Short mmCIF file of C-alpha atoms in Angstrom, two decimals:
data_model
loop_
_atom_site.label_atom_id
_atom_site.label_comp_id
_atom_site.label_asym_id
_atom_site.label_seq_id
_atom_site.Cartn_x
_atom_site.Cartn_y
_atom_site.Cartn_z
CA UNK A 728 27.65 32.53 3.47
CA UNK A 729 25.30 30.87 1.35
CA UNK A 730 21.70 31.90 1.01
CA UNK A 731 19.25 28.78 2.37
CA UNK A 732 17.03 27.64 0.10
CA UNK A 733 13.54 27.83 0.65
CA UNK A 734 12.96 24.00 1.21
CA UNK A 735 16.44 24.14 3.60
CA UNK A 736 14.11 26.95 5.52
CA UNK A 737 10.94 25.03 5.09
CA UNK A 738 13.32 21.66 6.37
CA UNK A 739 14.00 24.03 9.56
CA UNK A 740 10.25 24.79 10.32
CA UNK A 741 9.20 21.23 9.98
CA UNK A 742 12.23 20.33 12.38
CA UNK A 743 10.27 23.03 14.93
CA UNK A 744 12.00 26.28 14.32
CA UNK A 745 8.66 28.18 13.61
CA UNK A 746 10.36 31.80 13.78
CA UNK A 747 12.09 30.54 10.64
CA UNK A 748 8.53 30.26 9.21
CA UNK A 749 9.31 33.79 8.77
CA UNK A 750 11.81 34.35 6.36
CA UNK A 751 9.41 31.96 3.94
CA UNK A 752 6.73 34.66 4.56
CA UNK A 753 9.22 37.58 3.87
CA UNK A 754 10.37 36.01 0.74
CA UNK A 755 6.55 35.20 -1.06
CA UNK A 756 4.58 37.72 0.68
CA UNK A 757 5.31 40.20 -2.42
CA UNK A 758 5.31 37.39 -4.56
CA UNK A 759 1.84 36.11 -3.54
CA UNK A 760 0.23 39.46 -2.92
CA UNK A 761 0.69 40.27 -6.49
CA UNK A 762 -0.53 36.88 -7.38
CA UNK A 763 -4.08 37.93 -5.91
CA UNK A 764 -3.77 41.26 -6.56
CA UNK A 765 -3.75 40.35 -10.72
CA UNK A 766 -5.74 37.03 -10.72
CA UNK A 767 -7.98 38.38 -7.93
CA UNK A 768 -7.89 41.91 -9.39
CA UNK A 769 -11.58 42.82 -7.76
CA UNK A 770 -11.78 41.43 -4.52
CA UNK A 771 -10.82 43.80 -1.63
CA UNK A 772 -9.85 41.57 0.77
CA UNK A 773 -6.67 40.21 -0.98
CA UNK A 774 -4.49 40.30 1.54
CA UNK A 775 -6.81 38.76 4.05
CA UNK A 776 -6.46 35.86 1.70
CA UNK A 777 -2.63 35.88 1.25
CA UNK A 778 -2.27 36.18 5.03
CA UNK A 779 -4.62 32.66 4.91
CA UNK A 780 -2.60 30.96 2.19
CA UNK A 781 0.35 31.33 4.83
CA UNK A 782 -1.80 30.16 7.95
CA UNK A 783 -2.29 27.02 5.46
CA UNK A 784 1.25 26.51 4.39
CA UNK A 785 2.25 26.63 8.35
CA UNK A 786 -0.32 24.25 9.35
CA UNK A 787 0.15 21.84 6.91
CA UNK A 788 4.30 22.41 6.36
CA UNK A 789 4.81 18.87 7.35
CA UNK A 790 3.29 17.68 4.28
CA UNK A 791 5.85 19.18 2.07
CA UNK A 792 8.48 16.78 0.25
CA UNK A 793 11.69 18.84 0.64
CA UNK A 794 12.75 16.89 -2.24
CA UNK A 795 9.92 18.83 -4.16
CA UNK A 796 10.08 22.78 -4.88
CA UNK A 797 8.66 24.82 -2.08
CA UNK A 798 7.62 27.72 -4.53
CA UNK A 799 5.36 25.38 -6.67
CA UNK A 800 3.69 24.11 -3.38
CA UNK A 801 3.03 27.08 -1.97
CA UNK A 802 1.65 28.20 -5.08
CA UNK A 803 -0.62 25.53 -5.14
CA UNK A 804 -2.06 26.81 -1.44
CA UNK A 805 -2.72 30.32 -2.99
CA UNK A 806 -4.49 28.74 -6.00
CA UNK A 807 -6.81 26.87 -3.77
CA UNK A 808 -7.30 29.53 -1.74
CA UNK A 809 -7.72 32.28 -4.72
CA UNK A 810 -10.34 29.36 -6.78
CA UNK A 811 -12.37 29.37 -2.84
CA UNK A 812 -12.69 33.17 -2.68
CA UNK A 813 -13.94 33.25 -6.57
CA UNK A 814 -16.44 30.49 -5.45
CA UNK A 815 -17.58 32.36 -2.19
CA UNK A 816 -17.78 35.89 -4.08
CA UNK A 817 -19.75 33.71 -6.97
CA UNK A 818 -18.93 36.71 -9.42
CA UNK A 819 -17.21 34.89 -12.27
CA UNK A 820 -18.62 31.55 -13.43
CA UNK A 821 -16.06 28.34 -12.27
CA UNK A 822 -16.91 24.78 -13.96
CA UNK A 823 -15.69 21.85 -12.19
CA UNK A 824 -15.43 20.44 -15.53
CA UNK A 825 -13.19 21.52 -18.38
CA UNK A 826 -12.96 19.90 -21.68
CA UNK A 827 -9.05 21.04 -22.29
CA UNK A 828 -7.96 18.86 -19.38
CA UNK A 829 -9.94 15.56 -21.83
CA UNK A 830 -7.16 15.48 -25.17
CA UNK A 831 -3.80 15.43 -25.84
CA UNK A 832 -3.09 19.12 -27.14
CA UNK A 833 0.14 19.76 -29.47
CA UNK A 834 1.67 22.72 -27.80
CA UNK A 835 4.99 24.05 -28.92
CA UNK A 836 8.34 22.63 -26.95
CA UNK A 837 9.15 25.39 -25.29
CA UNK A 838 8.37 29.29 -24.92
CA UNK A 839 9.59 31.37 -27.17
CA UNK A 840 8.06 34.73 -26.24
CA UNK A 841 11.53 37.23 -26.61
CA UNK A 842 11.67 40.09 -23.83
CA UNK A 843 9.81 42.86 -25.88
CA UNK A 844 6.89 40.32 -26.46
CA UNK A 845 6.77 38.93 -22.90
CA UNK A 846 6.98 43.31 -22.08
CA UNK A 847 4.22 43.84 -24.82
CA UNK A 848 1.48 41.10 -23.59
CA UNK A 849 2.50 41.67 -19.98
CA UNK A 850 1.33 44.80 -20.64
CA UNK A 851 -2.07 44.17 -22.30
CA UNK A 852 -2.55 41.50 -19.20
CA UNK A 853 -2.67 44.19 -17.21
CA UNK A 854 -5.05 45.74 -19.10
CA UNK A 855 -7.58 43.68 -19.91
CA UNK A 856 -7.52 41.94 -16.50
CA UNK A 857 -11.26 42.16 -15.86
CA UNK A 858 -12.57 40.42 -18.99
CA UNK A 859 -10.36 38.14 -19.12
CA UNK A 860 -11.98 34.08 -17.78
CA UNK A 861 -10.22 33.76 -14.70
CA UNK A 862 -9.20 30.34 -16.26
CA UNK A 863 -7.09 32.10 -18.91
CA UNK A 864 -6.68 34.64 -16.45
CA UNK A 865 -4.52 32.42 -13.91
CA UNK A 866 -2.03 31.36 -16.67
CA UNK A 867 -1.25 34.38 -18.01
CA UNK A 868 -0.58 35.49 -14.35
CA UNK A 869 1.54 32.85 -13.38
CA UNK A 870 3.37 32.96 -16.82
CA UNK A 871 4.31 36.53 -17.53
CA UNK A 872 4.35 38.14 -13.70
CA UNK A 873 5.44 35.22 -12.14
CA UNK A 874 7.91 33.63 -14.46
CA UNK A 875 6.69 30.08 -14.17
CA UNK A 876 7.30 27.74 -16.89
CA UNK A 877 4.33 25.55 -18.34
CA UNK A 878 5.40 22.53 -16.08
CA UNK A 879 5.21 24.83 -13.46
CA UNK A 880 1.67 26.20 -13.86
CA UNK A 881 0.84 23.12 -14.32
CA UNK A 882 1.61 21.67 -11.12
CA UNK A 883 -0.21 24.54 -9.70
CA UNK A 884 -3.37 24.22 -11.43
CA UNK A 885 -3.30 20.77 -11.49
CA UNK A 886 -3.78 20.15 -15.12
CA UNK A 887 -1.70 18.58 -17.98
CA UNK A 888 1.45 20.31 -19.40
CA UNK A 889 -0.16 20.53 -22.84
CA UNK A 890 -3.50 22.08 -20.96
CA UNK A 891 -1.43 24.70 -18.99
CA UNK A 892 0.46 25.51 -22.43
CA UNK A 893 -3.11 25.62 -24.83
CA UNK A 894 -5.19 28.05 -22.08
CA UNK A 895 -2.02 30.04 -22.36
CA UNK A 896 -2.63 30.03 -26.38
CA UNK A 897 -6.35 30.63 -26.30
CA UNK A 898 -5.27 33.35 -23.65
CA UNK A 899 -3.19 35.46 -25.52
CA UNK A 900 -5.89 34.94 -28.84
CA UNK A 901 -8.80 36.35 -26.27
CA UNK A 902 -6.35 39.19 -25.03
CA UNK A 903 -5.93 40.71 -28.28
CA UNK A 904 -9.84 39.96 -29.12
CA UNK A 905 -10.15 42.25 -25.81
CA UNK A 906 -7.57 44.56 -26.53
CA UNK A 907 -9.11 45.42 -30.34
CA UNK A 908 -12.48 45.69 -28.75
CA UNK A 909 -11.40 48.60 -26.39
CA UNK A 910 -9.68 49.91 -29.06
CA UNK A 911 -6.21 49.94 -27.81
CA UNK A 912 -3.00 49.41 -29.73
CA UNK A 913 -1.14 46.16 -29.23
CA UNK B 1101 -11.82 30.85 7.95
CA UNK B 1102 -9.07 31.10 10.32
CA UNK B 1103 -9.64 34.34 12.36
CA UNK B 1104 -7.02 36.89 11.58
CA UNK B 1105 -4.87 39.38 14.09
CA UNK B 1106 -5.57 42.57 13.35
CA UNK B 1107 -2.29 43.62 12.25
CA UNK B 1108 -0.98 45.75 9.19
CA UNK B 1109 2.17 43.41 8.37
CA UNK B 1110 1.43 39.58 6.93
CA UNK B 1111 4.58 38.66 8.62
CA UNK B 1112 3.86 40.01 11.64
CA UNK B 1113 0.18 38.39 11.66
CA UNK B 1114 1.37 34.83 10.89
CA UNK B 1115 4.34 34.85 13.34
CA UNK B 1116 1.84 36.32 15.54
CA UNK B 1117 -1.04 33.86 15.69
CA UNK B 1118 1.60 31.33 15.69
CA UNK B 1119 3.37 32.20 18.88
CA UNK B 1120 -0.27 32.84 20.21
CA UNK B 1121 -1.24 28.96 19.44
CA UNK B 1122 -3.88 29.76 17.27
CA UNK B 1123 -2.17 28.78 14.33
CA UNK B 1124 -0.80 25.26 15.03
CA UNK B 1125 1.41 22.87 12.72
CA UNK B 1126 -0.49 19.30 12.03
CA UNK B 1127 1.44 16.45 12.69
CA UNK B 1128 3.45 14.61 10.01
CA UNK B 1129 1.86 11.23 11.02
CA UNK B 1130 -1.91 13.11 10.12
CA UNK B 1131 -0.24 13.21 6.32
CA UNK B 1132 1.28 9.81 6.21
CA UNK B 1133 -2.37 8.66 7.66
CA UNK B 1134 -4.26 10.38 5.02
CA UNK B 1135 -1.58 9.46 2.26
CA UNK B 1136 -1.88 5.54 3.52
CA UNK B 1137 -5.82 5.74 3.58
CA UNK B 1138 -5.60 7.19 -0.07
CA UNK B 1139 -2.97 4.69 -1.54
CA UNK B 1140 -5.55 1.98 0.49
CA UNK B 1141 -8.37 3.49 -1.25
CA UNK B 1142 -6.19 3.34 -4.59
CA UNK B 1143 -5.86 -0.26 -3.84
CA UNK B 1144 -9.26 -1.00 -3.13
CA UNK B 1145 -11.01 -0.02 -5.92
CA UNK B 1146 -8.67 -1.24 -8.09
CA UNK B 1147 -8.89 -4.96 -6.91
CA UNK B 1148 -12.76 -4.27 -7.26
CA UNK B 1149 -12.74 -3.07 -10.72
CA UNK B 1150 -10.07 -6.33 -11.38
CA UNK B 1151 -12.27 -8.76 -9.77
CA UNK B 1152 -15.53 -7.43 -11.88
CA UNK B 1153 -13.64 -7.49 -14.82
CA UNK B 1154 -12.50 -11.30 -14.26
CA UNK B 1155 -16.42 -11.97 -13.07
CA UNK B 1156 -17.65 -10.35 -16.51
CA UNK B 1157 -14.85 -12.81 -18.61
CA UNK B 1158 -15.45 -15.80 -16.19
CA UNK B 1159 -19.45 -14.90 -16.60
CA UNK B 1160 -18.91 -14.57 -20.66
CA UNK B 1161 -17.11 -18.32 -20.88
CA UNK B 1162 -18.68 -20.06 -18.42
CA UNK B 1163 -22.38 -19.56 -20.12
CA UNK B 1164 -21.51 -19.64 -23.58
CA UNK B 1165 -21.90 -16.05 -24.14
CA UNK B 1166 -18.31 -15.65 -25.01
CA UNK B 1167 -18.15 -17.82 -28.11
CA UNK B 1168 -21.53 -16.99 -29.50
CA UNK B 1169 -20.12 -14.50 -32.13
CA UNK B 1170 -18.55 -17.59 -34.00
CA UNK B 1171 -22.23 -18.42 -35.36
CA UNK B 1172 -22.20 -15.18 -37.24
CA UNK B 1173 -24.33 -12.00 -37.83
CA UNK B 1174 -26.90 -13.69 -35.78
CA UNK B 1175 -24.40 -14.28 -33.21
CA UNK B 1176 -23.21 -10.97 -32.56
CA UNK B 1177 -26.44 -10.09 -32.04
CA UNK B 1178 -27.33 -12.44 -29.40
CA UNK B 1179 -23.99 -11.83 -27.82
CA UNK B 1180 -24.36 -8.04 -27.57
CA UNK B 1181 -28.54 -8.84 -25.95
CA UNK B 1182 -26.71 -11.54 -23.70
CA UNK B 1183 -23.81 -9.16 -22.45
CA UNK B 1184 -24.16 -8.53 -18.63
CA UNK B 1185 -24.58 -4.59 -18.85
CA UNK B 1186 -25.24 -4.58 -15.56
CA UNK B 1187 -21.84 -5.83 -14.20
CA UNK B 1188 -20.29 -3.87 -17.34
CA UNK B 1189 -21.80 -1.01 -16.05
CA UNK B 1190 -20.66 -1.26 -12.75
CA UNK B 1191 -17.07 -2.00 -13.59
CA UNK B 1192 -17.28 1.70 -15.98
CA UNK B 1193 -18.36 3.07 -12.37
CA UNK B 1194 -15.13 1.54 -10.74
CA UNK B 1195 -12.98 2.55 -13.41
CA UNK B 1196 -14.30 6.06 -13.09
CA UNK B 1197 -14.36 6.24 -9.72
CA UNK B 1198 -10.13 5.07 -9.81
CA UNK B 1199 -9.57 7.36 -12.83
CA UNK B 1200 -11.12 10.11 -10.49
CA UNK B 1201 -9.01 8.97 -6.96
CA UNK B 1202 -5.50 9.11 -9.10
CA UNK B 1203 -6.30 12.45 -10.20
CA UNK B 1204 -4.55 13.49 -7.42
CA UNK B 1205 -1.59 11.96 -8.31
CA UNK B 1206 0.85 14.24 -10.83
CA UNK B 1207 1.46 10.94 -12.95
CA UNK B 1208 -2.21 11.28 -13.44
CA UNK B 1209 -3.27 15.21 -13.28
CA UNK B 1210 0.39 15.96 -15.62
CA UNK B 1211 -1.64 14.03 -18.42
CA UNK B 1212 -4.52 14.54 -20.62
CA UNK B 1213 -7.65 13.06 -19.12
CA UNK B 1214 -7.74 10.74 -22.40
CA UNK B 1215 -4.57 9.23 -21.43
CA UNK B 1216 -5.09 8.06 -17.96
CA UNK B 1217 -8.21 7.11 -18.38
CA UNK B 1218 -7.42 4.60 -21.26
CA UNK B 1219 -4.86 3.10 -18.89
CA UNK B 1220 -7.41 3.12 -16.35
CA UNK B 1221 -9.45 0.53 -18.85
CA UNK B 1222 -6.75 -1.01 -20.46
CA UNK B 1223 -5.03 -1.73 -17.50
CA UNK B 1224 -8.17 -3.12 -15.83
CA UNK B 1225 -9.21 -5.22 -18.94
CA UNK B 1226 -6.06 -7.13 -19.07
CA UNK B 1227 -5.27 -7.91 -15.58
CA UNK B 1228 -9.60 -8.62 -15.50
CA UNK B 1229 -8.70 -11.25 -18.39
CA UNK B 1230 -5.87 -12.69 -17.46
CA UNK B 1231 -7.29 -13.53 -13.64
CA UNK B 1232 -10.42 -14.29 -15.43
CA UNK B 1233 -8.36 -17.00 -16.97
CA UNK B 1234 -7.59 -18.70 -13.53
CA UNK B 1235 -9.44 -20.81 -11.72
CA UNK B 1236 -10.34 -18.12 -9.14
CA UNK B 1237 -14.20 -17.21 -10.23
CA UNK B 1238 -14.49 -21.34 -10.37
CA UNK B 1239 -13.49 -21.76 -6.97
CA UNK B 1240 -16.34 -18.94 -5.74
CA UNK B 1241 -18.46 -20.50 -8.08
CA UNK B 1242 -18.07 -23.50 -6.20
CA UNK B 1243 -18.43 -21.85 -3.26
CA UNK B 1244 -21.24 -20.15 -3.03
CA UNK B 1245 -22.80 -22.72 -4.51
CA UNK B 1246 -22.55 -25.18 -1.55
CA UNK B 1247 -23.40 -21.69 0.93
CA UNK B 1248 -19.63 -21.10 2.02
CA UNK B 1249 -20.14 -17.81 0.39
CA UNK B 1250 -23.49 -16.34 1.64
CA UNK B 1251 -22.82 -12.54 0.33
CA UNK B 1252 -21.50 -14.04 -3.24
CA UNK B 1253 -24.06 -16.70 -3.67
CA UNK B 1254 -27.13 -14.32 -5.02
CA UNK B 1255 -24.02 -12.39 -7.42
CA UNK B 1256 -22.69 -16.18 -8.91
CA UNK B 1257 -26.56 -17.55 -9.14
CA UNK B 1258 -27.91 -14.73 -10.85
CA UNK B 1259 -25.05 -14.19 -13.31
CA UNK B 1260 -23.63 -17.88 -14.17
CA UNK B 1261 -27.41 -18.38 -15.76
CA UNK B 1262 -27.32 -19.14 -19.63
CA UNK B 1263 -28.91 -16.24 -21.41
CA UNK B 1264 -32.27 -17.61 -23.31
CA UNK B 1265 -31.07 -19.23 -26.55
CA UNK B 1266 -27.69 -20.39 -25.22
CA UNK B 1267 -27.01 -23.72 -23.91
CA UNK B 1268 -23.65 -25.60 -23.02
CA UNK B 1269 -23.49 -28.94 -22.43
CA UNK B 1270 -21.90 -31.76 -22.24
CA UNK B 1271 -23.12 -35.23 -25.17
CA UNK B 1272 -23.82 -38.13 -23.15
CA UNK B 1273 -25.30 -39.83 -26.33
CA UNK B 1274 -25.48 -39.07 -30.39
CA UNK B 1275 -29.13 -39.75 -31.25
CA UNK B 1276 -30.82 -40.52 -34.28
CA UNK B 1277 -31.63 -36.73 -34.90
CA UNK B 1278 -28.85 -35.01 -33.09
CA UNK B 1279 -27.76 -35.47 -29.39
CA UNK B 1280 -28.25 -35.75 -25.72
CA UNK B 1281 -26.41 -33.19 -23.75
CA UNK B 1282 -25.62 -33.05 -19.68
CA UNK B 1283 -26.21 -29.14 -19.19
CA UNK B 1284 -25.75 -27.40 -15.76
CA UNK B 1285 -29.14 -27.25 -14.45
CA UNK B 1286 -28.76 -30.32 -12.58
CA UNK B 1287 -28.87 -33.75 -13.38
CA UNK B 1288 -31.47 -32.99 -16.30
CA UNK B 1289 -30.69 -34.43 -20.02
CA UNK B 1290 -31.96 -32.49 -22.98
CA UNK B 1291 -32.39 -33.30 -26.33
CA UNK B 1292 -30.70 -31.22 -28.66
CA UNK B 1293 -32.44 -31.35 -32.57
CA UNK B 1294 -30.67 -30.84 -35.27
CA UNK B 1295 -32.24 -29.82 -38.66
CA UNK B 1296 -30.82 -29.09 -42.24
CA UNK B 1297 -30.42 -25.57 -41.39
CA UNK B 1298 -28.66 -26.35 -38.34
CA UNK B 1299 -24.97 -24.47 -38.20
CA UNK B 1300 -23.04 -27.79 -36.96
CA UNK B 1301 -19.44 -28.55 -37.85
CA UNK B 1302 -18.46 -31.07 -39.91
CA UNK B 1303 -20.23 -35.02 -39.57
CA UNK B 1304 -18.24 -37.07 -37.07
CA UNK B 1305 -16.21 -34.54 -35.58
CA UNK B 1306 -18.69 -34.78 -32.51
CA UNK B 1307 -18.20 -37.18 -30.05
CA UNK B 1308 -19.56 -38.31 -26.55
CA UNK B 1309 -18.06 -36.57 -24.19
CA UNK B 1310 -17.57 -33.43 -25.50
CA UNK B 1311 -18.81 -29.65 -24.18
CA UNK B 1312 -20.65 -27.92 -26.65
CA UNK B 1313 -22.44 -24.56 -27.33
CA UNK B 1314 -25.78 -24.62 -28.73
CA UNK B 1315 -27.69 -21.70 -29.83
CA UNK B 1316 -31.30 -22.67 -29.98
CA UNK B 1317 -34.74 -22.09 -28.20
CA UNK B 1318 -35.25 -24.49 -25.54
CA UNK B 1319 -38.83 -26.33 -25.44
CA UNK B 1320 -39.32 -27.83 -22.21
CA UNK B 1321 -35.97 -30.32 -22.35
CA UNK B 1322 -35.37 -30.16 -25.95
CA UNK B 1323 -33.21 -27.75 -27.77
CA UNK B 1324 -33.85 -26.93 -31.52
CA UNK B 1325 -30.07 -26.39 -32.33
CA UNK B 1326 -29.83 -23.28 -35.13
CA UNK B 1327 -26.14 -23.87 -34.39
CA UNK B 1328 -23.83 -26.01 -32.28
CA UNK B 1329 -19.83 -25.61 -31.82
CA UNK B 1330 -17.64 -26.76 -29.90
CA UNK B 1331 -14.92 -24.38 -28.99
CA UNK B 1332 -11.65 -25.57 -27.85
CA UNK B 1333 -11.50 -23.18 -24.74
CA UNK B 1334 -15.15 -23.59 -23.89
CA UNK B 1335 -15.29 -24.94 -19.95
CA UNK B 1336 -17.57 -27.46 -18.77
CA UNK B 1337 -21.14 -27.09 -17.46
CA UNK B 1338 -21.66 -26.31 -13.69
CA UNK B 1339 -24.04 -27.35 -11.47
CA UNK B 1340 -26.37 -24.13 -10.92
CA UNK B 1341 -26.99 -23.97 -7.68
CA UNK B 1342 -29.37 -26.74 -7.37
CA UNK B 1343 -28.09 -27.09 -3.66
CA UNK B 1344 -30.79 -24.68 -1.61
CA UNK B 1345 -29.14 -21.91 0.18
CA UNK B 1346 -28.80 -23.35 4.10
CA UNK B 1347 -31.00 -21.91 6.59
CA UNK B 1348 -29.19 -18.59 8.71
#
């Protein structure tokens, strides 16, 4: 038998069967944890937050277009959520405003990072976690731990294509600024 | 907030407060409520910004303003002084204010701020223009003047005032040293001078009956014309609210 999707599952809970709520928490609890565990790498109460982002999802299920992909709305909760707790916690600056989201940026078609690259930076990510600016931070997250493509990210962050793609370029450039710095080997 | 259950498992938790009630699913008609009120809001400020927009062009031609760069250097500097900032201003706000509600939107948040935002004002300059061009703003004009529109009347009467220097009227007679002109301000006739230095267009291409722009200082009810045109799309003089505003 075939596998339901996640927006056939997310169909069933809006139809009333919350139990099935369940098997959409199974299948992004690991998924979102280590979402918040990397983008919210100092905050302690990381799963509190996760087990909110799923409260959220529940509550406000009937607002999902089935025609849409559950994974990038969901996603969307747990940014929201993450962005509230980085507020609250007021330990790393947040502007409202960001220039990058004003112009037209020429960003490359598509990525081209080849497996030993995407292992290599995945690698310094982890790394350099804590300096990087959670707004490169998030990117580089969603990109090389949780496989999203720019179009993706940028339906999570809300922010142009060519945005997600540049804070992904200027992310990388400040990774390796960080990674020299401490001295390690790329 | 929400409170959570004091379990080890995420699942567990969710499913939990769930089956305890505390977690409960919003209705779909709450979303389709909120979704209406936004594409209403959407709506809302958009025919605002469109119907400033139209004001601002119907303001522009209806005093003169409009065609005042076609006298020159001098022109384009009265027309920028004579520009009403204030309604320009307020239509920026508007067009902010809709640039900032579509955000939500992907067709808007997918793009570079740049790019929505110059379809924002683009969009809102043409359709401004092209229902500036019918007879919509006349009809308000109209009225508030004679108090059907009590809310629109002060907005119409301060706005359709000629700026200082600029006068359209209307020649009810060629005089020995220039013309008489019908303005707006009533039934009044002014004398409009014209010297040697007076921009004019050629001799005999005036005749009575025809609107005209004069730039000029006004001296009690004579106008010393600098320049005088008379552009094709120019409308007639209004009355300017000379009817007093009826008693509430």
């Amino acid at each position: 038998m075939t596998e339901q999707t996640d927006e056939q599952i997310a169909q069933a809970v809006q139809k009333g069967d919350s139990s099935a709520f369940g098997l959409l928490v199974e299948r992004y609890e690991p998924k979102l944890l280590r979402y918040a565990k990397k983008f919210l790498f100092d905050y302690e109460d990381g799963k509190d937050i996760v087990q909110e982002v799923f409260i959220k999802a529940y509550s406000n299920i009937q607002s999902f277009d089935s025609g849409r992909s559950f994974s990038s709305w969901i996603y969307r909760i747990a940014h929201n959520e993450f962005i509230n707790a980085i507020r609250k916690k007021g330990r790393e600056p947040l502007s409202f405003f960001d220039p990058d989201t004003l112009f037209p940026h020429p960003t490359a078609p598509t990525q081209a990072d080849d497996d030993l690259k995407k292992a290599e930076i995945k690698e310094m990510v982890e790394k350099c976690l804590k300096k990087l600016d959670p707004k490169y931070r998030e990117p580089l997250v969603l990109y090389y731990y949780e496989d999203m493509d720019y179009k993706q990210i940028s339906e999570i962050m809300r922010i142009p294509v060519s945005t997600a793609a540049i804070r992904l370029k200027r992310g990388k450039v400040a990774l390796q600024k960080i990674y020299q710095s401490l001295n390690l080997k790329p | 907030m929400t409170e959570q259950p004091k379990t080890d498992s995420i699942k567990e938790g969710v499913l939990k407060a769930i089956e305890d009630g505390r977690v409960k699913m919003r209705p779909k008609w709450q979303f389709i409520a909120k979704a209406a009120l936004a594409i209403l809001g959407v709506v809302l400020v958009a025919l605002t910004t469109l119907y400033l927009v139209s004001f601002i062009v119907f303001v522009l031609r209806q005093t003169g303003v409009l065609f005042v760069p076609g006298f020159g250097f001098r022109g384009f500097g009265i027309f920028f002084l004579s520009l009403p900032w204030l309604l320009i201003a307020l239509a920026a706000l508007f067009m902010l204010l809709l640039e900032i509600i579509i955000k939500r939107y992907s067709f808007a948040y997918g793009r570079p701020f740049l790019y929505s935002a110059l379809a924002v004002v683009f969009l809102g300059i043409i359709g401004g223009i092209i229902i500036g061009e019918t007879p919509l703003h006349e009809r308000f004009f109209d009225e508030a003047e004679s108090g059907h529109l009590p809310f629109a009347r002060p907005m119409y009467e301060y706005f359709g005032q000629e700026p200082q220097n600029i006068t359209v009227g209307a020649i009810t007679k060629i005089t020995g040293n220039g013309y008489q002109i019908q303005s707006g301000d009533g039934d009044d006739l002014f004398s409009v001078i014209v010297s040697p230095q007076t921009q004019t267009p050629p001799p005999n291409t005036l005749k009575v009956g025809d609107i005209i722009l004069i730039l000029g200082p006004r001296q009690g009810k004579t106008i010393l014309a600098q320049g005088i045109q008379k552009p094709s799309t120019l409308p007639p003089p209004r009355r300017r609210f000379v009817v007093p505003i009826p008693a509430q």
